[in-house]
XYZ file of C-alpha atoms in Angstrom:
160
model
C 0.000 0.000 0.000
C 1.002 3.653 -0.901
C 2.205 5.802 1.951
C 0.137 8.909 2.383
C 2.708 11.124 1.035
C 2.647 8.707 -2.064
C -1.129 9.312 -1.997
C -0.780 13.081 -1.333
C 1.881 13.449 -4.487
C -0.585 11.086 -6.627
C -3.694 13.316 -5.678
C -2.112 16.683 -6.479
C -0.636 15.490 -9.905
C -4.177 14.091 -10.904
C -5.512 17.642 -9.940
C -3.056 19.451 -11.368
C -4.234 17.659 -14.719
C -7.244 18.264 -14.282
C -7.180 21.592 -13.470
C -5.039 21.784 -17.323
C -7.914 19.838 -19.361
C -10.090 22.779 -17.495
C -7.712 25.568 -18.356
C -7.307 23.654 -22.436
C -11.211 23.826 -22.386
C -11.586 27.388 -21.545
C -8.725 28.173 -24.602
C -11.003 26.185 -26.977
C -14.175 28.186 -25.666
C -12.065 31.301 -26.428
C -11.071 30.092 -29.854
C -14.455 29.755 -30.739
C -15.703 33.111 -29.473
C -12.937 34.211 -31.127
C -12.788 33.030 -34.872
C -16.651 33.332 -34.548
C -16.751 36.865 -33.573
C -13.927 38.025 -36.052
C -12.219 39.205 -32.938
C -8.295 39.413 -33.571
C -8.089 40.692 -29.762
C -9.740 37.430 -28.354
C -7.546 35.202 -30.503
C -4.383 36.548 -30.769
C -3.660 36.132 -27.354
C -4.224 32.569 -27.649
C -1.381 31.122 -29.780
C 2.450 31.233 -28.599
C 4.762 32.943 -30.704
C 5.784 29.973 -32.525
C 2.659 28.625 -33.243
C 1.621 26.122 -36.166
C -1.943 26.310 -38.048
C -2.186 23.674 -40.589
C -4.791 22.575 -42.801
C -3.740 19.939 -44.906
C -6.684 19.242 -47.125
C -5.955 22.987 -48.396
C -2.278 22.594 -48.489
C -1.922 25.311 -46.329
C 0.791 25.657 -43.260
C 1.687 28.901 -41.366
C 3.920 29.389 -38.662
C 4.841 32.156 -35.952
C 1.442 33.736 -34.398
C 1.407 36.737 -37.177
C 1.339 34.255 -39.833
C -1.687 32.724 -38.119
C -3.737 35.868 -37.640
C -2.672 36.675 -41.077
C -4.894 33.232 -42.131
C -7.510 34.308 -39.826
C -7.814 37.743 -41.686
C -7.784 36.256 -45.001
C -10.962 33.730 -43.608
C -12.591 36.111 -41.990
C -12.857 38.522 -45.623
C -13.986 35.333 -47.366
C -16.537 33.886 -44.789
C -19.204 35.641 -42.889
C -21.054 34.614 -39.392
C -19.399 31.465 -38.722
C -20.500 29.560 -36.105
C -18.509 26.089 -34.813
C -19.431 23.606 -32.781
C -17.559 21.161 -31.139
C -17.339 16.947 -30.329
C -16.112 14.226 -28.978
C -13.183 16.427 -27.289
C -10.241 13.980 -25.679
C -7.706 16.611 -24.013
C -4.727 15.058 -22.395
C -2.138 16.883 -20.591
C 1.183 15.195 -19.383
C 2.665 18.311 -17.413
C 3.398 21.645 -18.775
C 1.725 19.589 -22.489
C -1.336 19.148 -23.377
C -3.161 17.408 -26.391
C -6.450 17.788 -27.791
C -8.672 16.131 -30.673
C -12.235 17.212 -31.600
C -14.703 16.824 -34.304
C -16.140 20.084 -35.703
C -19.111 21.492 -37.649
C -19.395 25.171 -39.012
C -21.651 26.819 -40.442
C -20.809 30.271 -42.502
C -21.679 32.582 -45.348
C -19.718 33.112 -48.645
C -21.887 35.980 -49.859
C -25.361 34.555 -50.639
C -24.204 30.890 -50.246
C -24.707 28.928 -46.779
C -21.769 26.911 -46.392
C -21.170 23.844 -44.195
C -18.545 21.927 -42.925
C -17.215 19.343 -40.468
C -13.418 17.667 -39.658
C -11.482 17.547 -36.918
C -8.995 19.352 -35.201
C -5.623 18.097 -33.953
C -4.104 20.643 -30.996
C -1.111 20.962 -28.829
C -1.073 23.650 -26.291
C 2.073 24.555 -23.845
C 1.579 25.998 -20.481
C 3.555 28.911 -19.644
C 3.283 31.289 -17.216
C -0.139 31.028 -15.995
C -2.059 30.320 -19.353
C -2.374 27.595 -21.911
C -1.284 28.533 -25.600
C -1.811 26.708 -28.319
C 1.315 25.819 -30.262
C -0.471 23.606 -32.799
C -3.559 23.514 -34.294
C -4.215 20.726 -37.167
C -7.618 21.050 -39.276
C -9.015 17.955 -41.425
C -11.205 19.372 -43.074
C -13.944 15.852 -44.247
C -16.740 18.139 -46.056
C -17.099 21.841 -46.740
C -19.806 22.338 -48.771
C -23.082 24.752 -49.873
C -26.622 24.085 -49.302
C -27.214 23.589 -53.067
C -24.258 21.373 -53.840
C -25.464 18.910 -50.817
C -23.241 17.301 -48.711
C -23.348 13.517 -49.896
C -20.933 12.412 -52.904
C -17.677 13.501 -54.094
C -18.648 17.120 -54.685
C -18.889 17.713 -50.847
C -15.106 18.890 -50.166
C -14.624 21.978 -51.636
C -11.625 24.424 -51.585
C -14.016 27.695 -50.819
């Protein structure tokens, strides 16, 4: 049997964890509110200075937080009133490291189109300080469609 201090130690690392996945689950919440609200102010804050944003289905891959907020501009112009909503979340943290994967929906405007979408996201976050940054953020993208071109077949993934 453990000794209490064994038990103590054990206790405040499973806290400590949990008090991360708590801490990773606000950053998401802010993410969203974020890249929802087109707010550069919310987001910005978010990502470390080195971070990665990759989407591979749209070849895409910036690094170093400017780059990142550059993307966000650039979506932002092209898409209007996203909303996302997230999945399945499984957030890990091993220390001052966390992990995260999620399934996602959004739902947007290209001008008069409604456009839909769903994937997943891969994330890594880093704690530092006293917050969680994200260092990595990984988006399949499995369907992003319009309401006319339907979202069954091969037509649904779309480079918008």
């Amino acid at each position: 049997m453990a000794t209490v201090e064994e038990r103590l130690q054990a206790l405040e690392a499973e806290v400590e964890a949990l008090k991360g996945k708590d801490a990773v689950r606000h950053v998401l919440s802010r993410y969203a509110v974020g890249v929802d609200g087109k707010r550069p102010d919310v987001l910005e804050v978010l990502f470390a200075d080195e971070a990665v944003l990759s989407i591979p289905n749209w070849n895409i891959e910036v690094r170093g937080r400017e780059a990142v907020m550059a993307f966000f501009d650039d979506y932002w112009a092209r898409f209007d009133h996203p909303r996302r909503y997230y999945a399945n979340e499984d957030i890990s943290v091993r220390g001052r490291n966390a992990e995260a994967f999620m399934y996602w929906h959004v739902t947007q405007m290209r001008g008069e189109d409604s456009v839909l979408g769903w994937g997943s996201y891969e994330w890594t976050f880093r704690h530092v300080g006293e917050r969680w940054l994200i260092t990595k953020e990984v988006v399949h993208i499995l369907a992003m469609t319009t309401l006319e071109r339907g979202w069954a077949g091969e037509h649904a993934l779309s480079s918008l």
